[in-house]
Amino acid sequence: MADHPLPDSARAAGRRTPPTWAVLLAVCAGQFLVVLDVSVVNVALPSMREDLALSATGLQWVVNAYSIAFAGFMLFGGRAGDLYGRKRMFLVGLAVFTAASLAGGVAQEGWQLLAARAVQGLGAAVLAPSTLTLLTSAVPEGPARARAIGTWSAVGAGGGAAGGLVGGVLTDGLSWRWVLLINVPIGVAVLAAAARWLTESRATTGRRLDLPGAVLVTAGLAVLAYGIAETEAQGWDVPGTLVALAVAVLLILGFLLVEARSRAPLMPLKLFRVRSVSAANAVMIISGAAMMGMWFFMTLYAQNVLGYSPLLAGLALIPSSLAVVSGAKLAPVLMRSLGARPVVLLGTAVAAAGFGWQSTMRADGTFLGDILGPGIVMMAGAGLAGTPLASLAVSGADPRDAGLVSGLINTSRTMGGALGLAILSTVAASATAGADAPEALTDGYALAFRTAAVMLAGAFLLGLLWLPRERRPTSTAPTASGPSPTDQPAQEDPPGINPTAARGDTPGAAPLRQEG
């Protein structure tokens, strides 16, 4: 797909081209906000619960409302940018995100906060896919673009890693409301800068927006997560639970039917006929389901059981955040010598071991033995597995579909995480049976981590049996004059965002040949 920047009013009037630093600052600030809000609320959850009288189920929806809307509309947001202009969608998405942050920060009832978080996720889904495309349109190809993309990636990873610390500082120093309100002045400033400095661009290829598909998959996922949560509160055989689960199934079936019949589907089902695409997405959904709960339950354990303040809880999770970045950096190095599939299996096994270790947590636990050690192992494994999974998915697809497949793997991770949080929260609540004593809470959190370890063991087995093996390069493979395909993923992309998905184009290297 060819992208051609369209002249904006500044260029039409003969003004100078916006400086690269200004474009980089605007898009990276938008990127940072979107990624930060995936995790920044975690350390504020106990304070939110106390102030707004949220239930345990309500707490998980503070996280899930954002994640489900973000994942469900992410591919839709990318296509909207192609059709209507990336700058326009960046501004619209950021405006929605900023307004929702204000609404959430002043919320007086639990439902108001949850609604604001869902709208925040929608704004993020419209904004995020445009960030990298705007950057690459503004920076010429070559070393300068490589440096700019590296900065963009680092900012995204930093947003995810900084979430706990930023949330802790704001909650401790001001209140939980500033976890959301801080987005307002930053968002307004970025809007002003983006309106002045960003240049409009859009795809020349005519495409349609699959709004029905986006609405159906998002609604289906939300109702399914609600139904799962209701099984703990009401049981499996209560009409309300059964109706919710049945409606979720109907919505998801409706989504599949729309995608099968649409001429421009949000998620072309034909892609899943490719073994590497279907296998990698299946493993990613299960892995994401297990791993997203780590931050949620570790934060609750640190504050509700060990008595940490929000700031101390945020500081305690920094080593885990750094571990996931380190694992993502190490993965491409191991992929060059071992291949993508073995690194996926290695990372999944390491993460499963870390979750198993974390499940031995005690009510009188220590930082070293019950937070630092298992946290580093869990997240190092997560970082190791993510990059090769994305590589396997893209390498087996038609090069024309590589951007879409990259978006799907990130969507699978986020959707799996949302469903997993609902499952693990239900599991933890079943063990505590409504008790709030430290011992009871610890038992519930430990059971959630054991369940996640079992899920990861299942992901390992699925990957072992289903992920294709790459053929090692032969004498006709690229030499030192050009990188090999397995050299392409330089690092894991920030949560929910992928360079090729944002651009909608294809990687520069030929796909890996696969066997089996």
PDB file of N, CA, C and O in Angstrom, residues 454-501:
ATOM      1  N   VAL A 454      -0.605 -22.593  34.816  1.00  0.00           N
ATOM      2  CA  VAL A 454      -1.189 -23.692  34.046  1.00  0.00           C
ATOM      3  C   VAL A 454      -1.537 -23.230  32.635  1.00  0.00           C
ATOM      4  O   VAL A 454      -1.325 -23.953  31.649  1.00  0.00           O
ATOM      5  N   MET A 455      -2.070 -22.019  32.523  1.00  0.00           N
ATOM      6  CA  MET A 455      -2.389 -21.478  31.201  1.00  0.00           C
ATOM      7  C   MET A 455      -1.132 -21.368  30.338  1.00  0.00           C
ATOM      8  O   MET A 455      -1.138 -21.688  29.138  1.00  0.00           O
ATOM      9  N   LEU A 456      -0.036 -20.915  30.937  1.00  0.00           N
ATOM     10  CA  LEU A 456       1.213 -20.792  30.194  1.00  0.00           C
ATOM     11  C   LEU A 456       1.771 -22.159  29.820  1.00  0.00           C
ATOM     12  O   LEU A 456       2.363 -22.321  28.743  1.00  0.00           O
ATOM     13  N   ALA A 457       1.583 -23.135  30.681  1.00  0.00           N
ATOM     14  CA  ALA A 457       1.992 -24.500  30.320  1.00  0.00           C
ATOM     15  C   ALA A 457       1.198 -24.981  29.106  1.00  0.00           C
ATOM     16  O   ALA A 457       1.741 -25.645  28.215  1.00  0.00           O
ATOM     17  N   GLY A 458      -0.093 -24.630  29.069  1.00  0.00           N
ATOM     18  CA  GLY A 458      -0.902 -24.964  27.903  1.00  0.00           C
ATOM     19  C   GLY A 458      -0.415 -24.242  26.657  1.00  0.00           C
ATOM     20  O   GLY A 458      -0.384 -24.818  25.559  1.00  0.00           O
ATOM     21  N   ALA A 459      -0.018 -22.968  26.808  1.00  0.00           N
ATOM     22  CA  ALA A 459       0.519 -22.214  25.670  1.00  0.00           C
ATOM     23  C   ALA A 459       1.815 -22.837  25.172  1.00  0.00           C
ATOM     24  O   ALA A 459       2.067 -22.912  23.961  1.00  0.00           O
ATOM     25  N   PHE A 460       2.645 -23.306  26.106  1.00  0.00           N
ATOM     26  CA  PHE A 460       3.895 -23.976  25.716  1.00  0.00           C
ATOM     27  C   PHE A 460       3.599 -25.240  24.907  1.00  0.00           C
ATOM     28  O   PHE A 460       4.208 -25.473  23.857  1.00  0.00           O
ATOM     29  N   LEU A 461       2.670 -26.046  25.385  1.00  0.00           N
ATOM     30  CA  LEU A 461       2.330 -27.279  24.679  1.00  0.00           C
ATOM     31  C   LEU A 461       1.735 -26.980  23.308  1.00  0.00           C
ATOM     32  O   LEU A 461       2.067 -27.642  22.309  1.00  0.00           O
ATOM     33  N   LEU A 462       0.872 -25.968  23.249  1.00  0.00           N
ATOM     34  CA  LEU A 462       0.279 -25.582  21.972  1.00  0.00           C
ATOM     35  C   LEU A 462       1.355 -25.127  20.989  1.00  0.00           C
ATOM     36  O   LEU A 462       1.337 -25.493  19.802  1.00  0.00           O
ATOM     37  N   GLY A 463       2.296 -24.327  21.472  1.00  0.00           N
ATOM     38  CA  GLY A 463       3.375 -23.868  20.616  1.00  0.00           C
ATOM     39  C   GLY A 463       4.266 -25.003  20.159  1.00  0.00           C
ATOM     40  O   GLY A 463       4.717 -25.040  19.006  1.00  0.00           O
ATOM     41  N   LEU A 464       4.530 -25.946  21.051  1.00  0.00           N
ATOM     42  CA  LEU A 464       5.375 -27.088  20.708  1.00  0.00           C
ATOM     43  C   LEU A 464       4.755 -27.919  19.600  1.00  0.00           C
ATOM     44  O   LEU A 464       5.446 -28.403  18.695  1.00  0.00           O
ATOM     45  N   LEU A 465       3.444 -28.079  19.645  1.00  0.00           N
ATOM     46  CA  LEU A 465       2.769 -28.941  18.682  1.00  0.00           C
ATOM     47  C   LEU A 465       2.355 -28.216  17.402  1.00  0.00           C
ATOM     48  O   LEU A 465       2.233 -28.851  16.344  1.00  0.00           O
ATOM     49  N   TRP A 466       2.133 -26.909  17.464  1.00  0.00           N
ATOM     50  CA  TRP A 466       1.484 -26.229  16.349  1.00  0.00           C
ATOM     51  C   TRP A 466       2.369 -25.213  15.640  1.00  0.00           C
ATOM     52  O   TRP A 466       2.293 -25.055  14.422  1.00  0.00           O
ATOM     53  N   LEU A 467       3.227 -24.500  16.371  1.00  0.00           N
ATOM     54  CA  LEU A 467       4.056 -23.497  15.713  1.00  0.00           C
ATOM     55  C   LEU A 467       4.980 -24.161  14.695  1.00  0.00           C
ATOM     56  O   LEU A 467       5.614 -25.176  14.995  1.00  0.00           O
ATOM     57  N   PRO A 468       5.095 -23.605  13.497  1.00  0.00           N
ATOM     58  CA  PRO A 468       5.951 -24.209  12.475  1.00  0.00           C
ATOM     59  C   PRO A 468       7.427 -23.989  12.774  1.00  0.00           C
ATOM     60  O   PRO A 468       7.808 -23.027  13.431  1.00  0.00           O
ATOM     61  N   ARG A 469       8.247 -24.889  12.278  1.00  0.00           N
ATOM     62  CA  ARG A 469       9.700 -24.755  12.383  1.00  0.00           C
ATOM     63  C   ARG A 469      10.225 -23.998  11.167  1.00  0.00           C
ATOM     64  O   ARG A 469       9.775 -24.224  10.060  1.00  0.00           O
ATOM     65  N   GLU A 470      11.204 -23.117  11.408  1.00  0.00           N
ATOM     66  CA  GLU A 470      11.838 -22.426  10.279  1.00  0.00           C
ATOM     67  C   GLU A 470      12.946 -23.290   9.712  1.00  0.00           C
ATOM     68  O   GLU A 470      13.644 -23.979  10.447  1.00  0.00           O
ATOM     69  N   ARG A 471      13.098 -23.222   8.411  1.00  0.00           N
ATOM     70  CA  ARG A 471      14.255 -23.841   7.783  1.00  0.00           C
ATOM     71  C   ARG A 471      15.446 -22.905   7.944  1.00  0.00           C
ATOM     72  O   ARG A 471      15.335 -21.712   7.728  1.00  0.00           O
ATOM     73  N   ARG A 472      16.554 -23.468   8.297  1.00  0.00           N
ATOM     74  CA  ARG A 472      17.746 -22.645   8.472  1.00  0.00           C
ATOM     75  C   ARG A 472      18.212 -22.108   7.125  1.00  0.00           C
ATOM     76  O   ARG A 472      18.056 -22.761   6.098  1.00  0.00           O
ATOM     77  N   PRO A 473      18.801 -20.915   7.073  1.00  0.00           N
ATOM     78  CA  PRO A 473      19.230 -20.330   5.806  1.00  0.00           C
ATOM     79  C   PRO A 473      20.211 -21.223   5.071  1.00  0.00           C
ATOM     80  O   PRO A 473      21.067 -21.859   5.672  1.00  0.00           O
ATOM     81  N   THR A 474      20.075 -21.282   3.730  1.00  0.00           N
ATOM     82  CA  THR A 474      20.999 -22.039   2.892  1.00  0.00           C
ATOM     83  C   THR A 474      22.015 -21.083   2.296  1.00  0.00           C
ATOM     84  O   THR A 474      22.050 -19.898   2.608  1.00  0.00           O
ATOM     85  N   SER A 475      22.836 -21.614   1.376  1.00  0.00           N
ATOM     86  CA  SER A 475      23.879 -20.797   0.782  1.00  0.00           C
ATOM     87  C   SER A 475      23.314 -19.675  -0.064  1.00  0.00           C
ATOM     88  O   SER A 475      23.998 -18.719  -0.383  1.00  0.00           O
ATOM     89  N   THR A 476      22.026 -19.793  -0.455  1.00  0.00           N
ATOM     90  CA  THR A 476      21.406 -18.746  -1.265  1.00  0.00           C
ATOM     91  C   THR A 476      20.761 -17.666  -0.421  1.00  0.00           C
ATOM     92  O   THR A 476      20.199 -16.724  -0.941  1.00  0.00           O
ATOM     93  N   ALA A 477      20.844 -17.835   0.893  1.00  0.00           N
ATOM     94  CA  ALA A 477      20.230 -16.845   1.787  1.00  0.00           C
ATOM     95  C   ALA A 477      21.019 -15.560   1.766  1.00  0.00           C
ATOM     96  O   ALA A 477      22.180 -15.530   1.376  1.00  0.00           O
ATOM     97  N   PRO A 478      20.429 -14.448   2.253  1.00  0.00           N
ATOM     98  CA  PRO A 478      21.139 -13.176   2.286  1.00  0.00           C
ATOM     99  C   PRO A 478      22.421 -13.278   3.081  1.00  0.00           C
ATOM    100  O   PRO A 478      22.489 -13.969   4.096  1.00  0.00           O
ATOM    101  N   THR A 479      23.458 -12.640   2.630  1.00  0.00           N
ATOM    102  CA  THR A 479      24.747 -12.654   3.305  1.00  0.00           C
ATOM    103  C   THR A 479      24.918 -11.384   4.094  1.00  0.00           C
ATOM    104  O   THR A 479      23.971 -10.671   4.367  1.00  0.00           O
ATOM    105  N   ALA A 480      26.185 -11.071   4.378  1.00  0.00           N
ATOM    106  CA  ALA A 480      26.442  -9.888   5.199  1.00  0.00           C
ATOM    107  C   ALA A 480      25.997  -8.604   4.528  1.00  0.00           C
ATOM    108  O   ALA A 480      25.849  -7.576   5.164  1.00  0.00           O
ATOM    109  N   SER A 481      25.801  -8.660   3.210  1.00  0.00           N
ATOM    110  CA  SER A 481      25.365  -7.455   2.516  1.00  0.00           C
ATOM    111  C   SER A 481      23.918  -7.102   2.807  1.00  0.00           C
ATOM    112  O   SER A 481      23.473  -6.009   2.514  1.00  0.00           O
ATOM    113  N   GLY A 482      23.162  -8.028   3.369  1.00  0.00           N
ATOM    114  CA  GLY A 482      21.767  -7.747   3.699  1.00  0.00           C
ATOM    115  C   GLY A 482      21.354  -8.592   4.863  1.00  0.00           C
ATOM    116  O   GLY A 482      21.828  -9.716   5.029  1.00  0.00           O
ATOM    117  N   PRO A 483      20.485  -8.095   5.745  1.00  0.00           N
ATOM    118  CA  PRO A 483      20.090  -8.834   6.935  1.00  0.00           C
ATOM    119  C   PRO A 483      19.254 -10.043   6.593  1.00  0.00           C
ATOM    120  O   PRO A 483      18.532 -10.060   5.614  1.00  0.00           O
ATOM    121  N   SER A 484      19.374 -11.064   7.416  1.00  0.00           N
ATOM    122  CA  SER A 484      18.522 -12.231   7.253  1.00  0.00           C
ATOM    123  C   SER A 484      17.161 -11.930   7.837  1.00  0.00           C
ATOM    124  O   SER A 484      17.008 -11.037   8.656  1.00  0.00           O
ATOM    125  N   PRO A 485      16.138 -12.683   7.444  1.00  0.00           N
ATOM    126  CA  PRO A 485      14.794 -12.387   7.939  1.00  0.00           C
ATOM    127  C   PRO A 485      14.704 -12.423   9.443  1.00  0.00           C
ATOM    128  O   PRO A 485      13.993 -11.639  10.038  1.00  0.00           O
ATOM    129  N   THR A 486      15.420 -13.338  10.090  1.00  0.00           N
ATOM    130  CA  THR A 486      15.299 -13.420  11.540  1.00  0.00           C
ATOM    131  C   THR A 486      15.990 -12.277  12.242  1.00  0.00           C
ATOM    132  O   THR A 486      15.857 -12.110  13.439  1.00  0.00           O
ATOM    133  N   ASP A 487      16.740 -11.462  11.493  1.00  0.00           N
ATOM    134  CA  ASP A 487      17.354 -10.295  12.109  1.00  0.00           C
ATOM    135  C   ASP A 487      16.401  -9.108  12.188  1.00  0.00           C
ATOM    136  O   ASP A 487      16.707  -8.110  12.799  1.00  0.00           O
ATOM    137  N   GLN A 488      15.235  -9.223  11.552  1.00  0.00           N
ATOM    138  CA  GLN A 488      14.397  -8.043  11.405  1.00  0.00           C
ATOM    139  C   GLN A 488      13.840  -7.498  12.710  1.00  0.00           C
ATOM    140  O   GLN A 488      13.888  -6.321  12.942  1.00  0.00           O
ATOM    141  N   PRO A 489      13.252  -8.330  13.612  1.00  0.00           N
ATOM    142  CA  PRO A 489      12.650  -7.727  14.806  1.00  0.00           C
ATOM    143  C   PRO A 489      13.724  -7.222  15.738  1.00  0.00           C
ATOM    144  O   PRO A 489      14.411  -8.001  16.380  1.00  0.00           O
ATOM    145  N   ALA A 490      13.918  -5.946  15.836  1.00  0.00           N
ATOM    146  CA  ALA A 490      14.969  -5.403  16.683  1.00  0.00           C
ATOM    147  C   ALA A 490      14.565  -5.371  18.139  1.00  0.00           C
ATOM    148  O   ALA A 490      15.387  -5.430  19.020  1.00  0.00           O
ATOM    149  N   GLN A 491      13.256  -5.281  18.392  1.00  0.00           N
ATOM    150  CA  GLN A 491      12.790  -5.240  19.768  1.00  0.00           C
ATOM    151  C   GLN A 491      11.291  -5.434  19.776  1.00  0.00           C
ATOM    152  O   GLN A 491      10.628  -5.322  18.769  1.00  0.00           O
ATOM    153  N   GLU A 492      10.768  -5.738  20.949  1.00  0.00           N
ATOM    154  CA  GLU A 492       9.323  -5.906  21.034  1.00  0.00           C
ATOM    155  C   GLU A 492       8.655  -4.549  20.926  1.00  0.00           C
ATOM    156  O   GLU A 492       9.135  -3.558  21.447  1.00  0.00           O
ATOM    157  N   ASP A 493       7.537  -4.526  20.218  1.00  0.00           N
ATOM    158  CA  ASP A 493       6.814  -3.275  20.084  1.00  0.00           C
ATOM    159  C   ASP A 493       6.029  -2.989  21.345  1.00  0.00           C
ATOM    160  O   ASP A 493       5.647  -3.885  22.081  1.00  0.00           O
ATOM    161  N   PRO A 494       5.796  -1.722  21.640  1.00  0.00           N
ATOM    162  CA  PRO A 494       5.023  -1.385  22.820  1.00  0.00           C
ATOM    163  C   PRO A 494       3.650  -2.018  22.774  1.00  0.00           C
ATOM    164  O   PRO A 494       3.122  -2.312  21.704  1.00  0.00           O
ATOM    165  N   PRO A 495       3.017  -2.214  23.967  1.00  0.00           N
ATOM    166  CA  PRO A 495       1.743  -2.896  24.005  1.00  0.00           C
ATOM    167  C   PRO A 495       0.717  -2.272  23.094  1.00  0.00           C
ATOM    168  O   PRO A 495       0.455  -1.083  23.155  1.00  0.00           O
ATOM    169  N   GLY A 496       0.112  -3.130  22.244  1.00  0.00           N
ATOM    170  CA  GLY A 496      -0.982  -2.678  21.419  1.00  0.00           C
ATOM    171  C   GLY A 496      -0.590  -1.939  20.171  1.00  0.00           C
ATOM    172  O   GLY A 496      -1.430  -1.558  19.378  1.00  0.00           O
ATOM    173  N   ILE A 497       0.712  -1.703  19.923  1.00  0.00           N
ATOM    174  CA  ILE A 497       1.118  -0.921  18.778  1.00  0.00           C
ATOM    175  C   ILE A 497       2.250  -1.645  18.079  1.00  0.00           C
ATOM    176  O   ILE A 497       3.138  -2.192  18.716  1.00  0.00           O
ATOM    177  N   ASN A 498       2.245  -1.649  16.755  1.00  0.00           N
ATOM    178  CA  ASN A 498       3.278  -2.330  16.007  1.00  0.00           C
ATOM    179  C   ASN A 498       3.625  -1.487  14.789  1.00  0.00           C
ATOM    180  O   ASN A 498       2.742  -0.961  14.127  1.00  0.00           O
ATOM    181  N   PRO A 499       4.908  -1.314  14.474  1.00  0.00           N
ATOM    182  CA  PRO A 499       5.275  -0.448  13.366  1.00  0.00           C
ATOM    183  C   PRO A 499       4.606  -0.822  12.064  1.00  0.00           C
ATOM    184  O   PRO A 499       4.026   0.016  11.394  1.00  0.00           O
ATOM    185  N   THR A 500       4.665  -2.100  11.663  1.00  0.00           N
ATOM    186  CA  THR A 500       4.073  -2.476  10.394  1.00  0.00           C
ATOM    187  C   THR A 500       2.563  -2.365  10.435  1.00  0.00           C
ATOM    188  O   THR A 500       1.922  -2.050   9.442  1.00  0.00           O
ATOM    189  N   ALA A 501       1.971  -2.595  11.619  1.00  0.00           N
ATOM    190  CA  ALA A 501       0.518  -2.443  11.712  1.00  0.00           C
ATOM    191  C   ALA A 501       0.130  -0.983  11.572  1.00  0.00           C
ATOM    192  O   ALA A 501      -0.873  -0.637  10.968  1.00  0.00           O
TER     193      ALA A 501
END
